[in-house]
PDB file of C-alpha atoms in Angstrom:
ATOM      1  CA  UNK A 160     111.555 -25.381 121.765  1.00  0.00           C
ATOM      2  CA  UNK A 161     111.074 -21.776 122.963  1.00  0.00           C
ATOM      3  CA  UNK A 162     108.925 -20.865 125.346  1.00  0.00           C
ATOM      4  CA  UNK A 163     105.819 -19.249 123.954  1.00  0.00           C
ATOM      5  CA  UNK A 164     105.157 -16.061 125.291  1.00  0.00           C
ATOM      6  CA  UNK A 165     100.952 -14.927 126.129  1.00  0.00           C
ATOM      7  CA  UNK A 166     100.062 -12.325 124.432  1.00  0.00           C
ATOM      8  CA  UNK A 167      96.253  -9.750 125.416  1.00  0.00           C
ATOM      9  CA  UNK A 168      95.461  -7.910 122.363  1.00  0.00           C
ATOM     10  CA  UNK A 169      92.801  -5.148 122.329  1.00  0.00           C
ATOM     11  CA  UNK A 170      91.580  -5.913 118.576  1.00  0.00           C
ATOM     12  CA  UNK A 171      88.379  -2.987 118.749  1.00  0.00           C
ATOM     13  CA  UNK A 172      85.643  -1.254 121.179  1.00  0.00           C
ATOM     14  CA  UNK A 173      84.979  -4.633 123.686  1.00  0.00           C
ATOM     15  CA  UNK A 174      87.513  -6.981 121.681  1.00  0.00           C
ATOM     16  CA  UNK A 175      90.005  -8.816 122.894  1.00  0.00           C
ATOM     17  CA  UNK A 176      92.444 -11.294 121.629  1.00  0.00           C
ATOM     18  CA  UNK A 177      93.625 -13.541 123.809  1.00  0.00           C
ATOM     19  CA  UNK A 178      96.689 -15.177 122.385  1.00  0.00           C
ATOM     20  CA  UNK A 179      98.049 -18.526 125.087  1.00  0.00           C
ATOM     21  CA  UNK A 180      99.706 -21.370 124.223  1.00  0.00           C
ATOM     22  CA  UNK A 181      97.916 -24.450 125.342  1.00  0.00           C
ATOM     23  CA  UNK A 182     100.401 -25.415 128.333  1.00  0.00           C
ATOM     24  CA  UNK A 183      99.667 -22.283 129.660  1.00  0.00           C
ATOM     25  CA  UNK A 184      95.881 -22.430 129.585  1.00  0.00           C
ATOM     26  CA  UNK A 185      96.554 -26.244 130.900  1.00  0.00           C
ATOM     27  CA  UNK A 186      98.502 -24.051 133.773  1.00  0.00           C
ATOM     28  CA  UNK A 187      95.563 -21.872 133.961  1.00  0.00           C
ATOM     29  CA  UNK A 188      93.047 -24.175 134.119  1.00  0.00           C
ATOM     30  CA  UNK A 189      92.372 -25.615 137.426  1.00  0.00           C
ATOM     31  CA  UNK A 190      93.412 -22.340 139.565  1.00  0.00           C
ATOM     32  CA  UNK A 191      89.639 -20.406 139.211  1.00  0.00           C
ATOM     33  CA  UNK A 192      88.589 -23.824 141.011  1.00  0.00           C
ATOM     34  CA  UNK A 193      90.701 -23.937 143.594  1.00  0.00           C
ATOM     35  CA  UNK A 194      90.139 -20.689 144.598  1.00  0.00           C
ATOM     36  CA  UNK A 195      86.441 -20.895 145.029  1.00  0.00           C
ATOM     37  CA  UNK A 196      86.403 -23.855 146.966  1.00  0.00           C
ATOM     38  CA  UNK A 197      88.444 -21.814 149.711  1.00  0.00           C
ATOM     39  CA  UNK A 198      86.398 -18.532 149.310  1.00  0.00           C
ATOM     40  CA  UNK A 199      83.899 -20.106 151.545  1.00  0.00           C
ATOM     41  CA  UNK A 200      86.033 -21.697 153.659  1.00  0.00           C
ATOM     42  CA  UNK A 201      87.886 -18.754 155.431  1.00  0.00           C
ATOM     43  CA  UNK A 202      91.005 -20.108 154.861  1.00  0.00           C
ATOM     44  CA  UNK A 203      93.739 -17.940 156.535  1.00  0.00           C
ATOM     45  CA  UNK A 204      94.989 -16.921 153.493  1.00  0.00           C
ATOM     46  CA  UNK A 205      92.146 -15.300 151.717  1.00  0.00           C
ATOM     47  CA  UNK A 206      92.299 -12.690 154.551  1.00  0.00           C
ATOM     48  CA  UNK A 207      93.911 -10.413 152.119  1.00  0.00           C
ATOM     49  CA  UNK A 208      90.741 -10.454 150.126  1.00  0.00           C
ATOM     50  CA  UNK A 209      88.610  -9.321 153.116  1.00  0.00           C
ATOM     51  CA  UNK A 210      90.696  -6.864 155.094  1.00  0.00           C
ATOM     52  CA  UNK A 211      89.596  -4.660 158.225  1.00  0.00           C
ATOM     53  CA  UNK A 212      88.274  -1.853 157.087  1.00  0.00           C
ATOM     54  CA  UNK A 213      88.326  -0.006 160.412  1.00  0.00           C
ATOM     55  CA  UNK A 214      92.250  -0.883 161.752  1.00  0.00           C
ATOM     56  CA  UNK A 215      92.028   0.499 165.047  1.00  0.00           C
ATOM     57  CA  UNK A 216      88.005  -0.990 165.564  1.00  0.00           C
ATOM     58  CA  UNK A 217      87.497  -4.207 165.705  1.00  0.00           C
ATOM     59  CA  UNK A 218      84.050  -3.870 166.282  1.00  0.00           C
ATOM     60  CA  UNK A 219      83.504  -1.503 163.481  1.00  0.00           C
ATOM     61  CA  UNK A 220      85.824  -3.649 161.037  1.00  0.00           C
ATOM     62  CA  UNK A 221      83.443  -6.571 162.274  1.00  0.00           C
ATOM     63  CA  UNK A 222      79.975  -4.923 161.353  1.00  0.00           C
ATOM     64  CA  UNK A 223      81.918  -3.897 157.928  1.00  0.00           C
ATOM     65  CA  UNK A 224      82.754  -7.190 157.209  1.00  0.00           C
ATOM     66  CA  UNK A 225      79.234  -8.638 158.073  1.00  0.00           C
ATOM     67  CA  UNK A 226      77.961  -6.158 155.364  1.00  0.00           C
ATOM     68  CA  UNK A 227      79.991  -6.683 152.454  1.00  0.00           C
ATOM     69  CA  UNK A 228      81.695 -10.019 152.693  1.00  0.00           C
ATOM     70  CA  UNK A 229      78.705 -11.961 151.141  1.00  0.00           C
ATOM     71  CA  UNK A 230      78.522  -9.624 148.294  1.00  0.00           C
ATOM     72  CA  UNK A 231      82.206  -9.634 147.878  1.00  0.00           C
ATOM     73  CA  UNK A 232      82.044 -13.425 147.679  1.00  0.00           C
ATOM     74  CA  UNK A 233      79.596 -13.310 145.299  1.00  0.00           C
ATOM     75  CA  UNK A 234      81.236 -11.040 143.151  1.00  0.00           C
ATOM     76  CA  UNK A 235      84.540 -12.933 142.710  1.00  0.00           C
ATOM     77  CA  UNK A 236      82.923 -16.058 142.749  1.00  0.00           C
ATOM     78  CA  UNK A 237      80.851 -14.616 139.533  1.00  0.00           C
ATOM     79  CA  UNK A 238      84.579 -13.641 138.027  1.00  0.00           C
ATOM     80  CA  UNK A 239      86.205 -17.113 138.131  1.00  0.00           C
ATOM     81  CA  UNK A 240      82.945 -19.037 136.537  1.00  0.00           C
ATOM     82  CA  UNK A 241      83.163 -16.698 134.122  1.00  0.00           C
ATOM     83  CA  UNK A 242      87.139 -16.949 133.432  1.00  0.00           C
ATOM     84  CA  UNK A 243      86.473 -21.111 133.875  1.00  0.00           C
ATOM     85  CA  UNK A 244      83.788 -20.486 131.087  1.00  0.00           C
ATOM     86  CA  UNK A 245      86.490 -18.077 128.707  1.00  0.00           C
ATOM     87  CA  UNK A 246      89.759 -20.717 129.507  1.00  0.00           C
ATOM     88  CA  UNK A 247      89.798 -22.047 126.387  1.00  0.00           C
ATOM     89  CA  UNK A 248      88.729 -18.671 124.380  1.00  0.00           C
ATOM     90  CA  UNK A 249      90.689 -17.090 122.113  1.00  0.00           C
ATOM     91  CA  UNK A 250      88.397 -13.505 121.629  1.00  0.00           C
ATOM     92  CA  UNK A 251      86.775 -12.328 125.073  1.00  0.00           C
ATOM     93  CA  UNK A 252      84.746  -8.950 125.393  1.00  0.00           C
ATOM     94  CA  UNK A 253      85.108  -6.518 127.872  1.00  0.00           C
ATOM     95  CA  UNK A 254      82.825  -8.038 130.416  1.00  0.00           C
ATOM     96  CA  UNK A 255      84.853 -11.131 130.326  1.00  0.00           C
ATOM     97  CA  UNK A 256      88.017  -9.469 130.199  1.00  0.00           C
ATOM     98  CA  UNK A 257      87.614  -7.537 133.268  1.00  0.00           C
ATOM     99  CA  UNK A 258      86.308 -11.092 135.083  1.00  0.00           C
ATOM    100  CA  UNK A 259      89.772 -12.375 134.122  1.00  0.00           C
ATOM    101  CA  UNK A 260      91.356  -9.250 135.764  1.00  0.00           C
ATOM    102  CA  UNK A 261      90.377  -9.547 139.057  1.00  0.00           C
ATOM    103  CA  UNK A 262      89.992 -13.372 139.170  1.00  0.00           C
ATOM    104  CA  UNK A 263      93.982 -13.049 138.453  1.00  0.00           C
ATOM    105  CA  UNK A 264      94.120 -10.455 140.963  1.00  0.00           C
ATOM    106  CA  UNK A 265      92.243 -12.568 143.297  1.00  0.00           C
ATOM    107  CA  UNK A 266      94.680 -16.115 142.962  1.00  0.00           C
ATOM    108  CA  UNK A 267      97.662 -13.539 142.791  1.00  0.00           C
ATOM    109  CA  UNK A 268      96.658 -12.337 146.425  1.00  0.00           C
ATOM    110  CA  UNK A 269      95.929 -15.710 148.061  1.00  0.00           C
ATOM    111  CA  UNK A 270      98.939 -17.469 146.433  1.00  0.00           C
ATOM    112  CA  UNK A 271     100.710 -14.504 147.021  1.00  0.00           C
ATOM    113  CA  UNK A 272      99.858 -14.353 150.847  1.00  0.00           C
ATOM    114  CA  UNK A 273     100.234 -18.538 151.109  1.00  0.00           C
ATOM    115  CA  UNK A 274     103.904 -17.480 150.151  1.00  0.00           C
ATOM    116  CA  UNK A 275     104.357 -14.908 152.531  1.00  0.00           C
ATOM    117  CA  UNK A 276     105.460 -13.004 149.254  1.00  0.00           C
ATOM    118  CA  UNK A 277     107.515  -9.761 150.251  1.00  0.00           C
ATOM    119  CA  UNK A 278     109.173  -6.825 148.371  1.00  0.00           C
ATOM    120  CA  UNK A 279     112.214  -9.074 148.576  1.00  0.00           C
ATOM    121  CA  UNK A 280     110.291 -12.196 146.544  1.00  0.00           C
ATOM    122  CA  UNK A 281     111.032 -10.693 143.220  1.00  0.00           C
ATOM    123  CA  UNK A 282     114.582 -10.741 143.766  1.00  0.00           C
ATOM    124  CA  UNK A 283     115.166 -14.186 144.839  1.00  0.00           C
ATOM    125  CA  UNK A 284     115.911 -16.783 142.272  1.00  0.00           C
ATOM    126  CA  UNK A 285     112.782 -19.493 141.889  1.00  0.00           C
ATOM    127  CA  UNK A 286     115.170 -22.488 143.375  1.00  0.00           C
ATOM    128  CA  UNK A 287     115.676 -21.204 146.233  1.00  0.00           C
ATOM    129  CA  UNK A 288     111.676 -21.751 147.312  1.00  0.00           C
ATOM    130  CA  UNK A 289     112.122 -25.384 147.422  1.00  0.00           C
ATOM    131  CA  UNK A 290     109.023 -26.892 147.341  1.00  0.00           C
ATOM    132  CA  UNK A 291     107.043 -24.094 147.018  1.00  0.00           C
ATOM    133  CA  UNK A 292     109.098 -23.198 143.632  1.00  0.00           C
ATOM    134  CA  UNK A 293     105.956 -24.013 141.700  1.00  0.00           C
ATOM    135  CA  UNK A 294     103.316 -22.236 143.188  1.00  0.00           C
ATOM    136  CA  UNK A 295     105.904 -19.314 143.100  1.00  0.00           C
ATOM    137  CA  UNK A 296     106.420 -19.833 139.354  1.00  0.00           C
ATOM    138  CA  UNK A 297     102.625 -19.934 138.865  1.00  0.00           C
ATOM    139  CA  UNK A 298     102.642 -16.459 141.258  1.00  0.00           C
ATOM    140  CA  UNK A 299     104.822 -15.054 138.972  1.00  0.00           C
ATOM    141  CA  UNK A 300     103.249 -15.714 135.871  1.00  0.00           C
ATOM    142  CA  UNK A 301      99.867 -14.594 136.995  1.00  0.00           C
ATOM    143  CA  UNK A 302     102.003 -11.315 137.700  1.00  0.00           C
ATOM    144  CA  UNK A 303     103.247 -11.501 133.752  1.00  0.00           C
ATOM    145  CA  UNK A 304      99.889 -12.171 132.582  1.00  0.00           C
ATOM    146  CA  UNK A 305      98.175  -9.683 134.583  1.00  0.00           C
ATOM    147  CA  UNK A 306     100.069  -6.764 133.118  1.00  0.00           C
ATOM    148  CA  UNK A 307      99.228  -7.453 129.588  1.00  0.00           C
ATOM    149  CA  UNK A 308      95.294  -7.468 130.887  1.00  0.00           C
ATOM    150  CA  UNK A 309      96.063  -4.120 132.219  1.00  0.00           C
ATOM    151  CA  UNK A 310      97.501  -2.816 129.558  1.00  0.00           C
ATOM    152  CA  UNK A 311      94.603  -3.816 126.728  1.00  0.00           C
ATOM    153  CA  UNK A 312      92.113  -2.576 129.212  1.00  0.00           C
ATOM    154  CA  UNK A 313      93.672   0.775 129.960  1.00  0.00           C
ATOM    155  CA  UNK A 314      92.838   1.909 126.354  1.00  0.00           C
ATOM    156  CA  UNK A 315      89.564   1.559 126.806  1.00  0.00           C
ATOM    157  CA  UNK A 316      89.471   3.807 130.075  1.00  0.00           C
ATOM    158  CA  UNK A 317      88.556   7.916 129.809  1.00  0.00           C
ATOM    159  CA  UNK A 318      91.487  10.358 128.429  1.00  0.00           C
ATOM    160  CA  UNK A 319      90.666  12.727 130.548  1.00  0.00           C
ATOM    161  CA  UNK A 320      89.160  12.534 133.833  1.00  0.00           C
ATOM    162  CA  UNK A 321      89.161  14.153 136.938  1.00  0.00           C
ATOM    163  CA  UNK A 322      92.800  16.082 137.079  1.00  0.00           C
ATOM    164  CA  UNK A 323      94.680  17.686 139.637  1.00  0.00           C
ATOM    165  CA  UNK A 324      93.303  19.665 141.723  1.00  0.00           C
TER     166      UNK A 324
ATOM    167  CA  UNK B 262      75.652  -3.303 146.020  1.00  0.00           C
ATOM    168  CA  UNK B 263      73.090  -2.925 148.737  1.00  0.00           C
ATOM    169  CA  UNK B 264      73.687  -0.213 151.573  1.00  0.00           C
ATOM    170  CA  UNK B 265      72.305   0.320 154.859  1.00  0.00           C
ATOM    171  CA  UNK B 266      70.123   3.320 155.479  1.00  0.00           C
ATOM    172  CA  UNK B 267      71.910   6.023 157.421  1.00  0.00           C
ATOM    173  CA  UNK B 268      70.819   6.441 161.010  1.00  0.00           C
ATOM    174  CA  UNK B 269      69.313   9.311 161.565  1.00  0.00           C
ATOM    175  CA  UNK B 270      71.094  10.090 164.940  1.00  0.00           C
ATOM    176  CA  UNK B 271      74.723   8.835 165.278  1.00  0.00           C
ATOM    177  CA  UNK B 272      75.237   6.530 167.947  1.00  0.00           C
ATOM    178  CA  UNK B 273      77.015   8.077 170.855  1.00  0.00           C
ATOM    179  CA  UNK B 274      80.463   5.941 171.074  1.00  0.00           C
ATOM    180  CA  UNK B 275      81.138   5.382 174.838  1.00  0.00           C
ATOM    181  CA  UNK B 276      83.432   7.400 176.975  1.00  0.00           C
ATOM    182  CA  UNK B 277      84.569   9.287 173.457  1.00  0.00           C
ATOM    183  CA  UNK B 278      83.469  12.608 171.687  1.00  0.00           C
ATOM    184  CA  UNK B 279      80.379  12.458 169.898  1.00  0.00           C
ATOM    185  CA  UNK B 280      82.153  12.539 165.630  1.00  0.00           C
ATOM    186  CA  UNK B 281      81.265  16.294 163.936  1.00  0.00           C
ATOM    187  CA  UNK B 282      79.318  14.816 161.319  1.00  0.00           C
ATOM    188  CA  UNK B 283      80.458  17.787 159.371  1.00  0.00           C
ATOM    189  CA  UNK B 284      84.096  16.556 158.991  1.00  0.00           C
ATOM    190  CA  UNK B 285      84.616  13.739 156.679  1.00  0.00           C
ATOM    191  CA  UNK B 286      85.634  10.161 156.275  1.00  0.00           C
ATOM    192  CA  UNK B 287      89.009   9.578 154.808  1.00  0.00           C
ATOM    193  CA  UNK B 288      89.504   6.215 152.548  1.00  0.00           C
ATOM    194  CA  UNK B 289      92.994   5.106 152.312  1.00  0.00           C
ATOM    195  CA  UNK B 290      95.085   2.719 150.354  1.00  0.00           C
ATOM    196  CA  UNK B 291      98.200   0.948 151.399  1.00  0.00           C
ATOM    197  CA  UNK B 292     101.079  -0.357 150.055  1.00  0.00           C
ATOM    198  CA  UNK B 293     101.329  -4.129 149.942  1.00  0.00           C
ATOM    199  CA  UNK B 294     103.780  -6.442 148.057  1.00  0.00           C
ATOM    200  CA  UNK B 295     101.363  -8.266 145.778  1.00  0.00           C
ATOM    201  CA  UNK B 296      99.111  -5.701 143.928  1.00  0.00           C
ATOM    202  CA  UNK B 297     101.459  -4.496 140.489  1.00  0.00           C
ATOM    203  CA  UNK B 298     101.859  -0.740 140.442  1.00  0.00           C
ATOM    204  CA  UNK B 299      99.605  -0.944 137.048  1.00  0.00           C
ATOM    205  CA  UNK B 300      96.861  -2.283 138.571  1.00  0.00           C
ATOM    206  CA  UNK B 301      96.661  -0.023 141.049  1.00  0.00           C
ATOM    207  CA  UNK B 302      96.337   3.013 139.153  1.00  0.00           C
ATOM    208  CA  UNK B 303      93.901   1.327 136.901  1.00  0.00           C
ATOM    209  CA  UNK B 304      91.765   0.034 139.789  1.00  0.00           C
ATOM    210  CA  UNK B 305      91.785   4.564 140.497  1.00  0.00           C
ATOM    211  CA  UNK B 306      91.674   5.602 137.142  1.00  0.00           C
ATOM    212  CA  UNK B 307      88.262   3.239 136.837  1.00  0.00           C
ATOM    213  CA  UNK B 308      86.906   3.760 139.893  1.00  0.00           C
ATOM    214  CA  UNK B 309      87.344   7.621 140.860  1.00  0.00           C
ATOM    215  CA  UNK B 310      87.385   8.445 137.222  1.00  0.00           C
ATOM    216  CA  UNK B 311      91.176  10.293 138.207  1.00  0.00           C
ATOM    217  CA  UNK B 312      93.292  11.027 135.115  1.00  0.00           C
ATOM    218  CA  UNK B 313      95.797   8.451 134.308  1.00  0.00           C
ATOM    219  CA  UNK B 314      98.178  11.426 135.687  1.00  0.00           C
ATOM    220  CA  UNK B 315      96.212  11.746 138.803  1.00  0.00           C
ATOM    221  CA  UNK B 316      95.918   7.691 139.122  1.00  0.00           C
ATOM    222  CA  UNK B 317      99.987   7.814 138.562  1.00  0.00           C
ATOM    223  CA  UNK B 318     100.746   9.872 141.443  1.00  0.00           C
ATOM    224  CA  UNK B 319      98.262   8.638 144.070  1.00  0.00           C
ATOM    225  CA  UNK B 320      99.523   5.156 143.034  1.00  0.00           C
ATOM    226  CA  UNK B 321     103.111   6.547 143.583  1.00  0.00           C
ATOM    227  CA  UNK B 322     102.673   7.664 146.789  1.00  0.00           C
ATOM    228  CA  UNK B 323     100.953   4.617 148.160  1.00  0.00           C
ATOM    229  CA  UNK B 324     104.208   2.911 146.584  1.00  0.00           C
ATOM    230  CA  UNK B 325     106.864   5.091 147.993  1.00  0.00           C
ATOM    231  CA  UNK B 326     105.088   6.060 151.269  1.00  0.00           C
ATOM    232  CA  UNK B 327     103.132   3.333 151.910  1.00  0.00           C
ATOM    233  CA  UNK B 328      99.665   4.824 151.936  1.00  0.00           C
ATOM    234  CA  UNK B 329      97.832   7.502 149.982  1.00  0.00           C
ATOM    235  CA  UNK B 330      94.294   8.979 150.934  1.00  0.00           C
ATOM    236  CA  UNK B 331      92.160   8.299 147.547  1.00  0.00           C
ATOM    237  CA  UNK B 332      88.649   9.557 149.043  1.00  0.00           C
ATOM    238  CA  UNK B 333      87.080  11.342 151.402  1.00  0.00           C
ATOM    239  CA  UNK B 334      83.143  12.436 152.182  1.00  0.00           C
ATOM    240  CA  UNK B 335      80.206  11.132 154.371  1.00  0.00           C
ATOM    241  CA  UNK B 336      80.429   7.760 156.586  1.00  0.00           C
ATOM    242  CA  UNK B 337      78.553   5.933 153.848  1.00  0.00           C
ATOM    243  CA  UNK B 338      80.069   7.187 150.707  1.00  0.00           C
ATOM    244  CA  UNK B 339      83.820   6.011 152.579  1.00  0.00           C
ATOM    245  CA  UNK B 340      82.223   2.703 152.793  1.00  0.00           C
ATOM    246  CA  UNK B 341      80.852   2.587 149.762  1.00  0.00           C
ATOM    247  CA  UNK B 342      84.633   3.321 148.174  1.00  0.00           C
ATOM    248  CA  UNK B 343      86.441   1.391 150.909  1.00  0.00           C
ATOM    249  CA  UNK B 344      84.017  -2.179 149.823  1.00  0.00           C
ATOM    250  CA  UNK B 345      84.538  -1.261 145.951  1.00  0.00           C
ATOM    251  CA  UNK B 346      88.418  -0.842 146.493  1.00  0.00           C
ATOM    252  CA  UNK B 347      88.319  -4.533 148.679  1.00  0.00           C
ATOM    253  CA  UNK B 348      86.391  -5.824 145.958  1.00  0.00           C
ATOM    254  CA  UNK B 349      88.901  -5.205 143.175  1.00  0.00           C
ATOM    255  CA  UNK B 350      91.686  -6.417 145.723  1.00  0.00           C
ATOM    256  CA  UNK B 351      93.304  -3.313 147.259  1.00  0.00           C
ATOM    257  CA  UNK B 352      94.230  -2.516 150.660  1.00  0.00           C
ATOM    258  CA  UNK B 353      91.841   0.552 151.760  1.00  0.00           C
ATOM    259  CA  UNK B 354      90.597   1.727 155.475  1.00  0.00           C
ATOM    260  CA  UNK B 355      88.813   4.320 156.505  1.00  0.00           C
ATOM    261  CA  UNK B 356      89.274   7.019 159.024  1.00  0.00           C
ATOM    262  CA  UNK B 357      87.082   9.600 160.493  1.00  0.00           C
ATOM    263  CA  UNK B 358      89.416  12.856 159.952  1.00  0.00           C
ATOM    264  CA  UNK B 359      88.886  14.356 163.663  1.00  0.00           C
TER     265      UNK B 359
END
């Protein structure tokens, strides 16, 4: 049987086709989840969703971090209910769309960090992760998945904007 | 997103010069091996409003040199930039440019 490719169609002005097989959405399913339940937890590896804003001040990076991280938790927190709510869906709007963005951009940075993922990670071949080999499948896919998001959203950005200068 | 008001004197940092509140805060962005290339210039293009040329090149040189500046202005502007860019997943500090 082949292997059924996703496919993120912008069908009109805030419509959005999104065209996954089942097994993927099965795939899909559980990760929005698993991420919130660690948002609150500080696991280690959600550091990459909070970083120091101040590198060489603590201090500063501290007082930063006491300002925005509830919001911040908040906000992605608000983006994987509403990609939980759209996991089955097969037309999203632009609202929704953009919650599946950074909700994928979210599990791609903590899976990503849980697998110490490097420049070198996209060379190596998916056995050689052992038992990590599915999370690093899953990693990837996000990755696949994720560029087809981009690329329906992007023709809804400006032409022209703010040029060199 | 809720901001703090700006003090109205700016608190003397021990032992250090007193920051020229006329020079401004830089926001950078830094390379990192999990954020695709794409998303990085569309995280610019829809934040700073940048051309997708401009959004290209900035996104290049974080790529190839590991960090671009993407902002600059007053304290609270940089940390209104710096939080946004967190919240869509990037890697951005700030620096005062003295």
């Amino acid at each position: 049987m082949a292997f059924a490719e996703p496919r993120v169609v912008r069908r009109g002005a805030d419509d959005y086709e999104l065209d996954i097989p089942a097994d993927h959405r099965e795939i899909l399913r559980g990760l929005p989840g698993q991420l919130r339940e660690v948002l609150d937890s500080g696991h280690s590896a959600t550091r990459r969703l909070f970083p120091d804003a101040y590198p060489d001040d603590p201090k500063m990076s501290a007082e930063f971090d006491d300002m925005v991280r509830e919001e911040l938790i908040a906000e992605r927190k608000q983006s994987l209910e509403v990609m939980e709510q759209t996991i089955d869906a097969k037309r999203v709007d632009g609202e929704q769309l953009s919650a599946w963005l950074g909700s994928i951009n979210d599990l791609r940075l903590f899976l990503g960090t849980n697998l110490d993922i490097t420049e070198e990670s996209y060379e190596r071949p998916l056995d050689e992760y052992g038992h990590s080999s599915q999370a690093m499948a899953v990693y990837m896919y996000l990755g696949w998945l994720q560029e087809m998001v981009v690329r329906a959203l992007a023709a809804d950005l400006p032409r022209t904007g703010e040029g060199d200068d | 997103m809720a901001m703090p008001e700006a003090p109205t004197e700016i608190e003397q940092p021990t032992g250090s010069e007193v920051p020229d509140p006329a020079l401004p805060w830089l926001v950078r962005v830094w390379n990192d091996p999990i954020n695709l290339m794409s998303y990085v210039a569309f995280v610019f293009q829809k934040l700073f409003g940048f051309s997708a040329e401009k959004a290209n090149r900035l996104m290049l040189q974080v790529h190839n040199e590991g960090r671009s500046i993407v902002s600059s202005g007053p304290r609270e502007k940089a940390e209104f930039d710096t939080a946004r860019l967190h919240a869509h997943g990037l890697w951005a500090t700030m620096q005062w440019d003295g």
